[in-house]
mmCIF file of C-alpha atoms in Angstrom:
data_model
loop_
_atom_site.group_PDB
_atom_site.id
_atom_site.type_symbol
_atom_site.label_atom_id
_atom_site.label_comp_id
_atom_site.label_asym_id
_atom_site.label_seq_id
_atom_site.Cartn_x
_atom_site.Cartn_y
_atom_site.Cartn_z
ATOM 1 C CA MET A 1 202.848 16.467 71.859
ATOM 2 C CA GLY A 2 205.142 13.930 70.205
ATOM 3 C CA VAL A 3 208.235 15.032 72.087
ATOM 4 C CA VAL A 4 206.343 14.956 75.404
ATOM 5 C CA LEU A 5 205.308 11.341 74.766
ATOM 6 C CA LEU A 6 208.889 10.495 73.849
ATOM 7 C CA LEU A 7 210.140 11.996 77.112
ATOM 8 C CA VAL A 8 207.547 9.965 79.032
ATOM 9 C CA GLY A 9 208.803 6.847 77.265
ATOM 10 C CA LEU A 10 212.385 7.693 78.229
ATOM 11 C CA ILE A 11 211.381 8.095 81.879
ATOM 12 C CA VAL A 12 209.559 4.732 81.863
ATOM 13 C CA SER A 13 212.547 3.008 80.271
ATOM 14 C CA ARG A 14 215.076 4.572 82.640
ATOM 15 C CA VAL A 15 213.029 3.638 85.697
ATOM 16 C CA GLY A 16 212.876 0.097 84.294
ATOM 17 C CA ASP A 17 216.657 0.048 83.882
ATOM 18 C CA ASN A 18 217.197 1.414 87.356
ATOM 19 C CA VAL A 19 214.993 -1.108 89.129
ATOM 20 C CA ALA A 20 216.446 -4.021 87.130
ATOM 21 C CA VAL A 21 220.050 -3.178 87.989
ATOM 22 C CA PHE A 22 219.028 -2.472 91.588
ATOM 23 C CA GLY A 23 217.486 -5.938 91.796
ATOM 24 C CA LEU A 24 220.582 -7.586 90.345
ATOM 25 C CA VAL A 25 222.823 -5.726 92.791
ATOM 26 C CA LEU A 26 220.695 -7.051 95.655
ATOM 27 C CA ASP A 27 220.926 -10.559 94.163
ATOM 28 C CA ALA A 28 224.690 -10.168 94.000
ATOM 29 C CA ALA A 29 224.859 -8.915 97.577
ATOM 30 C CA HIS A 30 223.221 -12.158 98.746
ATOM 31 C CA ARG A 31 225.738 -14.360 96.931
ATOM 32 C CA PRO A 32 228.795 -15.837 98.677
ATOM 33 C CA GLU A 33 231.261 -14.336 96.176
ATOM 34 C CA PRO A 34 232.548 -10.992 97.515
ATOM 35 C CA TRP A 35 233.103 -9.681 93.986
ATOM 36 C CA ALA A 36 229.556 -10.322 92.729
ATOM 37 C CA VAL A 37 228.323 -6.740 93.217
ATOM 38 C CA ALA A 38 231.383 -5.334 91.468
ATOM 39 C CA LEU A 39 230.761 -7.747 88.589
ATOM 40 C CA VAL A 40 227.278 -6.312 87.975
ATOM 41 C CA TYR A 41 228.628 -2.760 87.797
ATOM 42 C CA LEU A 42 231.594 -3.880 85.690
ATOM 43 C CA ALA A 43 229.259 -5.547 83.192
ATOM 44 C CA GLY A 44 227.322 -2.326 82.811
ATOM 45 C CA MET A 45 230.348 -0.087 82.269
ATOM 46 C CA LEU A 46 233.283 -1.990 80.744
ATOM 47 C CA PRO A 47 231.806 -3.211 77.403
ATOM 48 C CA PRO A 48 230.409 0.242 76.437
ATOM 49 C CA ALA A 49 233.724 1.860 77.392
ATOM 50 C CA LEU A 50 235.752 -0.573 75.271
ATOM 51 C CA LEU A 51 233.379 -0.425 72.291
ATOM 52 C CA ALA A 52 232.546 3.296 72.445
ATOM 53 C CA LYS A 53 234.537 4.316 69.360
ATOM 54 C CA TRP A 54 233.093 1.542 67.189
ATOM 55 C CA LEU A 55 229.550 2.072 68.490
ATOM 56 C CA GLY A 56 229.812 5.788 67.757
ATOM 57 C CA ARG A 57 230.835 5.132 64.168
ATOM 58 C CA GLN A 58 227.834 2.851 63.696
ATOM 59 C CA ALA A 59 225.557 5.498 65.191
ATOM 60 C CA ASP A 60 226.639 7.970 62.497
ATOM 61 C CA ARG A 61 226.621 5.394 59.689
ATOM 62 C CA LEU A 62 223.305 3.577 60.167
ATOM 63 C CA ASP A 63 219.720 4.776 59.844
ATOM 64 C CA PRO A 64 219.035 6.418 63.259
ATOM 65 C CA ARG A 65 215.391 5.417 63.598
ATOM 66 C CA ARG A 66 215.834 1.771 62.625
ATOM 67 C CA THR A 67 218.970 1.478 64.733
ATOM 68 C CA TRP A 68 217.271 2.825 67.845
ATOM 69 C CA LEU A 69 214.290 0.521 67.416
ATOM 70 C CA ALA A 70 216.578 -2.473 66.865
ATOM 71 C CA CYS A 71 218.533 -1.643 70.031
ATOM 72 C CA LEU A 72 215.338 -1.312 72.071
ATOM 73 C CA VAL A 73 214.011 -4.656 70.799
ATOM 74 C CA VAL A 74 217.320 -6.398 71.605
ATOM 75 C CA GLN A 75 217.294 -4.878 75.098
ATOM 76 C CA ALA A 76 213.673 -5.945 75.624
ATOM 77 C CA ALA A 77 214.421 -9.517 74.526
ATOM 78 C CA THR A 78 217.604 -9.699 76.609
ATOM 79 C CA PHE A 79 216.043 -8.599 79.885
ATOM 80 C CA THR A 80 212.902 -10.658 79.314
ATOM 81 C CA LEU A 81 215.068 -13.763 78.832
ATOM 82 C CA ALA A 82 217.074 -12.856 81.935
ATOM 83 C CA GLY A 83 213.832 -12.566 83.880
ATOM 84 C CA VAL A 84 212.544 -15.929 82.690
ATOM 85 C CA VAL A 85 215.820 -17.811 83.288
ATOM 86 C CA ASN A 86 216.928 -17.472 86.904
ATOM 87 C CA ASP A 87 220.674 -17.717 86.333
ATOM 88 C CA PHE A 88 223.034 -15.101 87.796
ATOM 89 C CA PRO A 89 225.794 -15.289 85.120
ATOM 90 C CA LEU A 90 223.159 -14.981 82.381
ATOM 91 C CA ARG A 91 221.664 -11.974 84.112
ATOM 92 C CA VAL A 92 225.074 -10.319 84.373
ATOM 93 C CA LEU A 93 225.519 -10.966 80.641
ATOM 94 C CA ALA A 94 222.143 -9.288 80.082
ATOM 95 C CA VAL A 95 223.465 -6.184 81.837
ATOM 96 C CA ALA A 96 226.499 -6.141 79.509
ATOM 97 C CA VAL A 97 224.386 -6.577 76.366
ATOM 98 C CA GLY A 98 221.835 -4.037 77.556
ATOM 99 C CA ALA A 99 224.503 -1.447 78.363
ATOM 100 C CA THR A 100 226.202 -1.921 74.990
ATOM 101 C CA MET A 101 222.922 -1.588 73.113
ATOM 102 C CA GLY A 102 222.089 1.349 75.355
ATOM 103 C CA THR A 103 225.218 3.198 74.252
ATOM 104 C CA LEU A 104 224.444 2.672 70.572
ATOM 105 C CA GLY A 105 220.738 3.345 71.022
ATOM 106 C CA GLY A 106 221.415 6.346 73.232
ATOM 107 C CA SER A 107 223.705 7.848 70.591
ATOM 108 C CA VAL A 108 221.093 7.684 67.840
ATOM 109 C CA GLY A 109 218.288 8.435 70.288
ATOM 110 C CA PHE A 110 220.101 11.651 71.203
ATOM 111 C CA LYS A 111 219.835 12.809 67.584
ATOM 112 C CA LEU A 112 216.233 11.641 67.213
ATOM 113 C CA LEU A 113 215.142 13.395 70.402
ATOM 114 C CA ASN A 114 216.593 16.690 69.181
ATOM 115 C CA ALA A 115 215.037 16.214 65.737
ATOM 116 C CA THR A 116 211.631 15.508 67.307
ATOM 117 C CA ALA A 117 211.890 18.554 69.570
ATOM 118 C CA GLY A 118 212.915 21.040 66.907
ATOM 119 C CA GLU A 119 215.611 23.657 67.369
ATOM 120 C CA ASP A 120 213.379 25.976 69.428
ATOM 121 C CA ARG A 121 212.900 23.372 72.165
ATOM 122 C CA VAL A 122 216.270 21.606 72.161
ATOM 123 C CA SER A 123 217.466 23.250 75.395
ATOM 124 C CA TRP A 124 214.265 22.451 77.270
ATOM 125 C CA VAL A 125 214.072 18.883 75.971
ATOM 126 C CA ASN A 126 217.653 18.060 76.914
ATOM 127 C CA GLY A 127 217.106 19.509 80.373
ATOM 128 C CA VAL A 128 214.039 17.312 80.852
ATOM 129 C CA ALA A 129 215.872 14.285 79.411
ATOM 130 C CA THR A 130 218.632 14.738 81.981
ATOM 131 C CA ALA A 131 216.063 15.343 84.702
ATOM 132 C CA SER A 132 214.425 12.026 83.802
ATOM 133 C CA ASN A 133 217.664 10.291 84.788
ATOM 134 C CA SER A 134 217.530 12.002 88.164
ATOM 135 C CA LEU A 135 213.867 11.116 88.562
ATOM 136 C CA SER A 136 214.588 7.464 87.798
ATOM 137 C CA ASN A 137 217.359 7.515 90.411
ATOM 138 C CA ILE A 138 214.786 8.644 92.973
ATOM 139 C CA ILE A 139 211.978 6.279 91.941
ATOM 140 C CA GLY A 140 214.120 3.277 90.988
ATOM 141 C CA PRO A 141 215.638 2.293 94.350
ATOM 142 C CA ALA A 142 212.367 2.863 96.222
ATOM 143 C CA LEU A 143 210.252 0.900 93.732
ATOM 144 C CA GLY A 144 212.935 -1.726 93.212
ATOM 145 C CA GLY A 145 213.392 -2.294 96.928
ATOM 146 C CA LEU A 146 209.642 -2.666 97.477
ATOM 147 C CA VAL A 147 209.135 -5.164 94.630
ATOM 148 C CA TYR A 148 212.318 -7.074 95.468
ATOM 149 C CA ALA A 149 211.218 -7.535 99.073
ATOM 150 C CA VAL A 150 207.970 -9.130 97.870
ATOM 151 C CA ALA A 151 208.953 -11.068 94.734
ATOM 152 C CA GLY A 152 212.700 -10.892 94.109
ATOM 153 C CA SER A 153 214.456 -9.635 90.984
ATOM 154 C CA THR A 154 212.505 -11.579 88.324
ATOM 155 C CA PRO A 155 209.566 -9.124 88.009
ATOM 156 C CA LEU A 156 212.055 -6.233 87.946
ATOM 157 C CA LEU A 157 213.856 -7.734 84.947
ATOM 158 C CA LEU A 158 210.596 -8.543 83.166
ATOM 159 C CA GLY A 159 209.372 -5.018 83.853
ATOM 160 C CA ASP A 160 212.562 -3.610 82.354
ATOM 161 C CA GLY A 161 212.010 -5.671 79.212
ATOM 162 C CA LEU A 162 208.466 -4.316 78.970
ATOM 163 C CA SER A 163 209.690 -0.736 79.466
ATOM 164 C CA PHE A 164 211.911 -1.029 76.378
ATOM 165 C CA LEU A 165 208.914 -2.159 74.323
ATOM 166 C CA VAL A 166 206.907 0.816 75.606
ATOM 167 C CA LEU A 167 209.672 3.195 74.518
ATOM 168 C CA ALA A 168 209.986 1.431 71.154
ATOM 169 C CA GLY A 169 206.265 1.839 70.501
ATOM 170 C CA ILE A 170 206.363 5.525 71.399
ATOM 171 C CA ALA A 171 209.477 6.022 69.239
ATOM 172 C CA VAL A 172 207.716 4.497 66.226
ATOM 173 C CA ALA A 173 204.769 6.846 66.700
ATOM 174 C CA THR A 174 206.637 10.076 67.403
ATOM 175 C CA THR A 175 210.128 10.253 65.880
ATOM 176 C CA PRO A 176 210.603 11.700 62.387
ATOM 177 C CA PRO A 177 212.880 10.020 59.845
ATOM 178 C CA VAL A 178 216.428 11.371 60.050
ATOM 179 C CA PRO A 179 218.616 10.935 56.955
ATOM 180 C CA ARG A 180 221.889 9.086 57.211
ATOM 181 C CA PRO A 181 225.004 11.272 57.175
ATOM 182 C CA ARG A 182 226.233 11.794 53.622
ATOM 183 C CA ARG A 183 229.860 12.129 54.579
ATOM 184 C CA LYS A 184 232.122 11.134 57.403
ATOM 185 C CA GLY A 185 233.422 14.017 59.500
ATOM 186 C CA PRO A 186 237.148 14.430 60.102
ATOM 187 C CA GLY A 187 238.929 13.729 63.367
ATOM 188 C CA ASP A 188 237.787 12.974 66.890
ATOM 189 C CA PRO A 189 234.446 14.749 67.462
ATOM 190 C CA LEU A 190 235.314 15.528 71.082
ATOM 191 C CA VAL A 191 238.261 17.739 70.088
ATOM 192 C CA LEU A 192 237.004 19.373 66.893
ATOM 193 C CA THR A 193 237.054 22.926 68.252
ATOM 194 C CA PRO A 194 239.380 24.780 70.668
ATOM 195 C CA LEU A 195 236.504 24.909 73.136
ATOM 196 C CA LEU A 196 236.007 21.143 73.137
ATOM 197 C CA ARG A 197 239.760 20.546 73.308
ATOM 198 C CA LEU A 198 239.773 22.505 76.567
ATOM 199 C CA LEU A 199 236.564 21.193 78.104
ATOM 200 C CA ALA A 200 236.765 17.454 77.315
ATOM 201 C CA PRO A 201 239.952 16.631 79.274
ATOM 202 C CA VAL A 202 238.997 18.945 82.146
ATOM 203 C CA MET A 203 235.605 17.272 82.536
ATOM 204 C CA ALA A 204 237.141 13.789 82.229
ATOM 205 C CA ALA A 205 239.502 14.635 85.108
ATOM 206 C CA ILE A 206 236.588 15.977 87.164
ATOM 207 C CA ILE A 207 234.596 12.762 86.597
ATOM 208 C CA LEU A 208 237.636 10.700 87.571
ATOM 209 C CA GLY A 209 238.001 12.653 90.800
ATOM 210 C CA VAL A 210 234.331 12.764 91.773
ATOM 211 C CA CYS A 211 233.875 9.017 91.220
ATOM 212 C CA LEU A 212 236.747 8.151 93.566
ATOM 213 C CA GLU A 213 234.230 8.262 96.403
ATOM 214 C CA GLY A 214 231.913 5.739 94.720
ATOM 215 C CA VAL A 215 233.073 2.790 96.836
ATOM 216 C CA ALA A 216 234.677 4.553 99.799
ATOM 217 C CA GLY A 217 231.576 6.725 100.192
ATOM 218 C CA ILE A 218 229.463 3.665 101.002
ATOM 219 C CA PHE A 219 231.687 2.772 103.951
ATOM 220 C CA TYR A 220 231.971 6.407 105.048
ATOM 221 C CA LEU A 221 228.229 7.080 105.033
ATOM 222 C CA ARG A 222 227.390 3.864 106.844
ATOM 223 C CA GLU A 223 229.958 4.778 109.482
ATOM 224 C CA VAL A 224 228.478 8.266 109.926
ATOM 225 C CA LEU A 225 224.940 6.853 110.085
ATOM 226 C CA HIS A 226 225.896 3.922 112.353
ATOM 227 C CA GLY A 227 224.551 1.438 109.809
ATOM 228 C CA ASN A 228 221.036 2.944 109.581
ATOM 229 C CA ASP A 229 219.787 1.722 106.174
ATOM 230 C CA ILE A 230 216.777 4.061 106.040
ATOM 231 C CA ALA A 231 218.912 7.128 106.706
ATOM 232 C CA TYR A 232 221.423 5.862 104.141
ATOM 233 C CA GLY A 233 218.727 5.631 101.481
ATOM 234 C CA LEU A 234 217.397 9.090 102.313
ATOM 235 C CA LEU A 235 220.888 10.593 102.077
ATOM 236 C CA LEU A 236 221.511 9.009 98.689
ATOM 237 C CA ALA A 237 218.197 10.413 97.431
ATOM 238 C CA CYS A 238 219.431 13.959 98.123
ATOM 239 C CA TRP A 239 221.877 13.772 95.199
ATOM 240 C CA PRO A 240 219.294 13.075 92.450
ATOM 241 C CA VAL A 241 216.983 15.702 93.972
ATOM 242 C CA GLY A 242 219.709 18.291 93.409
ATOM 243 C CA SER A 243 220.470 16.851 89.987
ATOM 244 C CA LEU A 244 216.819 17.145 88.990
ATOM 245 C CA ALA A 245 216.844 20.854 89.843
ATOM 246 C CA GLY A 246 220.177 21.441 88.080
ATOM 247 C CA ALA A 247 219.011 19.746 84.895
ATOM 248 C CA LEU A 248 215.765 21.706 84.675
ATOM 249 C CA LEU A 249 217.420 25.053 85.432
ATOM 250 C CA THR A 250 220.240 24.523 82.926
ATOM 251 C CA GLY A 251 217.803 23.581 80.175
ATOM 252 C CA ARG A 252 216.569 27.176 79.904
ATOM 253 C CA ARG A 253 217.460 28.982 76.673
ATOM 254 C CA ARG A 254 218.646 32.079 78.529
ATOM 255 C CA PHE A 255 221.844 30.187 79.436
ATOM 256 C CA ALA A 256 222.726 29.295 75.829
ATOM 257 C CA ALA A 257 225.552 31.838 75.561
ATOM 258 C CA HIS A 258 227.142 30.662 78.806
ATOM 259 C CA ARG A 259 227.245 26.881 78.367
ATOM 260 C CA PRO A 260 231.044 26.423 78.672
ATOM 261 C CA LEU A 261 231.096 28.477 81.874
ATOM 262 C CA LEU A 262 228.071 26.573 83.200
ATOM 263 C CA LEU A 263 229.820 23.273 82.487
ATOM 264 C CA LEU A 264 232.900 24.233 84.488
ATOM 265 C CA LEU A 265 230.875 25.788 87.308
ATOM 266 C CA GLY A 266 228.704 22.668 87.404
ATOM 267 C CA GLY A 267 231.810 20.507 87.725
ATOM 268 C CA LEU A 268 233.108 22.759 90.501
ATOM 269 C CA THR A 269 229.783 22.620 92.353
ATOM 270 C CA CYS A 270 229.663 18.842 92.046
ATOM 271 C CA ALA A 271 233.202 18.524 93.422
ATOM 272 C CA LEU A 272 232.521 20.941 96.275
ATOM 273 C CA GLY A 273 229.491 18.874 97.266
ATOM 274 C CA ILE A 274 231.688 15.785 97.639
ATOM 275 C CA LEU A 275 234.384 17.749 99.474
ATOM 276 C CA LEU A 276 231.925 19.210 101.997
ATOM 277 C CA ALA A 277 230.264 15.829 102.529
ATOM 278 C CA GLY A 278 233.630 14.333 103.406
ATOM 279 C CA ALA A 279 234.821 17.234 105.517
ATOM 280 C CA ILE A 280 231.693 17.431 107.719
ATOM 281 C CA PRO A 281 230.710 13.961 109.046
ATOM 282 C CA PHE A 282 227.242 15.090 110.132
ATOM 283 C CA ALA A 283 224.160 13.696 108.396
ATOM 284 C CA PRO A 284 222.213 16.976 107.819
ATOM 285 C CA ALA A 285 225.364 18.646 106.481
ATOM 286 C CA ILE A 286 226.015 15.696 104.162
ATOM 287 C CA ALA A 287 222.417 15.887 102.922
ATOM 288 C CA ALA A 288 222.843 19.579 102.053
ATOM 289 C CA ALA A 289 226.209 18.865 100.418
ATOM 290 C CA PHE A 290 224.651 16.098 98.322
ATOM 291 C CA VAL A 291 221.904 18.430 97.092
ATOM 292 C CA LEU A 292 224.624 20.929 96.130
ATOM 293 C CA GLY A 293 226.699 18.255 94.398
ATOM 294 C CA GLY A 294 223.649 16.915 92.605
ATOM 295 C CA LEU A 295 222.826 20.425 91.392
ATOM 296 C CA GLY A 296 226.255 20.553 89.753
ATOM 297 C CA ASN A 297 225.836 17.034 88.382
ATOM 298 C CA GLY A 298 222.552 17.916 86.680
ATOM 299 C CA THR A 299 224.088 21.091 85.277
ATOM 300 C CA VAL A 300 227.021 19.166 83.800
ATOM 301 C CA SER A 301 224.879 16.409 82.282
ATOM 302 C CA THR A 302 222.487 18.803 80.545
ATOM 303 C CA THR A 303 225.252 21.118 79.335
ATOM 304 C CA VAL A 304 227.273 18.251 77.847
ATOM 305 C CA ARG A 305 224.247 17.180 75.793
ATOM 306 C CA LEU A 306 223.683 20.716 74.519
ATOM 307 C CA LEU A 307 227.345 21.379 73.724
ATOM 308 C CA ILE A 308 227.546 18.190 71.662
ATOM 309 C CA HIS A 309 224.426 19.273 69.780
ATOM 310 C CA GLU A 310 225.771 22.787 69.171
ATOM 311 C CA GLN A 311 229.501 22.208 68.720
ATOM 312 C CA VAL A 312 229.677 18.899 66.830
ATOM 313 C CA PRO A 313 228.501 18.550 63.204
ATOM 314 C CA GLU A 314 225.378 16.424 62.781
ATOM 315 C CA THR A 315 227.411 13.852 60.858
ATOM 316 C CA GLN A 316 229.429 13.105 64.017
ATOM 317 C CA GLN A 317 227.011 13.698 66.874
ATOM 318 C CA GLY A 318 226.325 10.003 67.416
ATOM 319 C CA GLN A 319 230.039 9.299 67.550
ATOM 320 C CA ALA A 320 230.607 12.207 69.952
ATOM 321 C CA TRP A 321 227.882 10.996 72.298
ATOM 322 C CA ALA A 322 229.193 7.419 72.295
ATOM 323 C CA ARG A 323 232.792 8.562 72.773
ATOM 324 C CA TRP A 324 231.841 10.808 75.676
ATOM 325 C CA SER A 325 229.852 7.978 77.284
ATOM 326 C CA GLY A 326 232.893 5.731 76.868
ATOM 327 C CA VAL A 327 235.214 8.306 78.427
ATOM 328 C CA ALA A 328 232.845 8.790 81.371
ATOM 329 C CA ASN A 329 232.511 5.025 81.912
ATOM 330 C CA ALA A 330 236.273 4.485 81.689
ATOM 331 C CA CYS A 331 236.991 7.283 84.173
ATOM 332 C CA SER A 332 234.343 5.923 86.530
ATOM 333 C CA LEU A 333 235.772 2.391 86.395
ATOM 334 C CA VAL A 334 239.307 3.582 87.122
ATOM 335 C CA ALA A 335 238.016 5.776 89.945
ATOM 336 C CA TYR A 336 235.939 3.012 91.548
ATOM 337 C CA PHE A 337 238.973 0.738 91.622
ATOM 338 C CA ALA A 338 241.375 3.442 92.820
ATOM 339 C CA GLY A 339 238.908 4.702 95.424
ATOM 340 C CA THR A 340 238.302 1.333 97.048
ATOM 341 C CA PRO A 341 239.751 1.459 100.581
ATOM 342 C CA TRP A 342 242.306 -1.317 100.141
ATOM 343 C CA GLY A 343 244.946 -0.125 102.606
ATOM 344 C CA GLU A 344 245.346 2.133 105.610
ATOM 345 C CA LEU A 345 243.696 5.234 104.119
ATOM 346 C CA PRO A 346 240.293 5.637 105.832
ATOM 347 C CA PRO A 347 237.126 6.051 103.720
ATOM 348 C CA GLN A 348 236.590 9.636 104.907
ATOM 349 C CA ALA A 349 240.041 10.635 103.645
ATOM 350 C CA ILE A 350 239.275 9.108 100.243
ATOM 351 C CA VAL A 351 235.990 11.042 100.070
ATOM 352 C CA ILE A 352 237.806 14.292 100.887
ATOM 353 C CA ILE A 353 240.403 13.584 98.181
ATOM 354 C CA SER A 354 237.533 12.755 95.811
ATOM 355 C CA GLY A 355 236.202 16.273 96.341
ATOM 356 C CA ALA A 356 239.474 18.184 96.609
ATOM 357 C CA PHE A 357 241.091 16.866 93.412
ATOM 358 C CA PRO A 358 238.230 17.748 91.004
ATOM 359 C CA THR A 359 237.739 21.069 92.817
ATOM 360 C CA ALA A 360 241.327 21.977 91.943
ATOM 361 C CA VAL A 361 240.868 20.727 88.363
ATOM 362 C CA ALA A 362 237.692 22.802 87.939
ATOM 363 C CA VAL A 363 239.426 25.935 89.245
ATOM 364 C CA VAL A 364 242.312 25.403 86.799
ATOM 365 C CA GLY A 365 239.776 24.856 84.006
ATOM 366 C CA LEU A 366 238.005 28.106 84.862
ATOM 367 C CA ILE A 367 241.323 29.986 84.826
ATOM 368 C CA LEU A 368 242.278 28.513 81.439
ATOM 369 C CA PHE A 369 238.825 29.294 80.070
ATOM 370 C CA ALA A 370 239.038 32.899 81.290
ATOM 371 C CA ARG A 371 242.383 33.339 79.520
ATOM 372 C CA ARG A 372 241.120 32.107 76.153
ATOM 373 C CA ARG A 373 241.074 34.794 73.477
ATOM 374 C CA THR A 374 238.959 32.882 70.978
ATOM 375 C CA PRO A 375 235.170 33.315 70.967
ATOM 376 C CA VAL A 376 233.292 31.564 73.751
ATOM 377 C CA LEU A 377 231.232 29.509 71.332
ATOM 378 C CA SER A 378 232.463 28.527 67.909
ATOM 379 C CA THR A 379 230.822 26.485 65.200
ATOM 380 C CA PRO A 380 233.012 23.878 63.504
#
């Protein structure tokens, strides 16, 4: 029962995060500065990427339970203050602080969630945890848009602050004490084993490629849909629907022996979804491609969580989670900048490249994985 309550708390908190950022993006879109929207996203991704290594070390050094609660309280206070004080720069700063605390709190929360679940339910719990992200991506924009239209971003920020307090209360009631690591593990936790040394760079390259369409895709979809905002929102919702299914399917224990293969196939599926969406400028085809890409996205997200749990020693799991989050954020930032249609290259061409490049990387990764002679799964 405890782990179910904890998962409910995570869903509430993630929906709160989603609606708050959605509200701030809409605030930014109404400002005269053309870079305001980019600033909101930059605030949420750059500080965690730069501080990932240090945050990971703290996650493995400090008491997990107290650290998570402290992070949640700081996030609650930050977004409550941002809701009370209607100042755009302060609210952008709140996003940066919240994202940084989220990386640290997420790293220790990852360990606490697994400890609360117990080894028998780790696969299922991580699948549901990933699915909660997808669910929040479906609920968040719809709820955020409705509230914003009536009352602006202030109630969204205050609601986000409250959601962190809800999760903190549930965490106090449900999570068991987890001892601090007694020793520091050697080396970078993302490359401890031959398996991780193969998978980490391949997946980083796939993320870099897939995220190239992040900015160009907006222009491309609006062009295909002739500026229809409702159709645009419905198309975007297809991705988290697929991701929800991928996360829940991958969380089944029967796939435990095939996680590395699932990770690479998930990356390939995600890339193919982008490629097909760019190659066929027809709304129903794009919707189907987004469901396919989302399916791969959910598979990747769940499998990464489980591989870190299984392949990285407990003394370094917080560091591994923070480092991976930092790598993903850094790749996304580079891709968003590189994928912005600055010159003559049309948005559709950028979307096609965004699908073709990671498709090729995933195929190469599958070939390299097939040629490996070491065991599929190894314990460091």
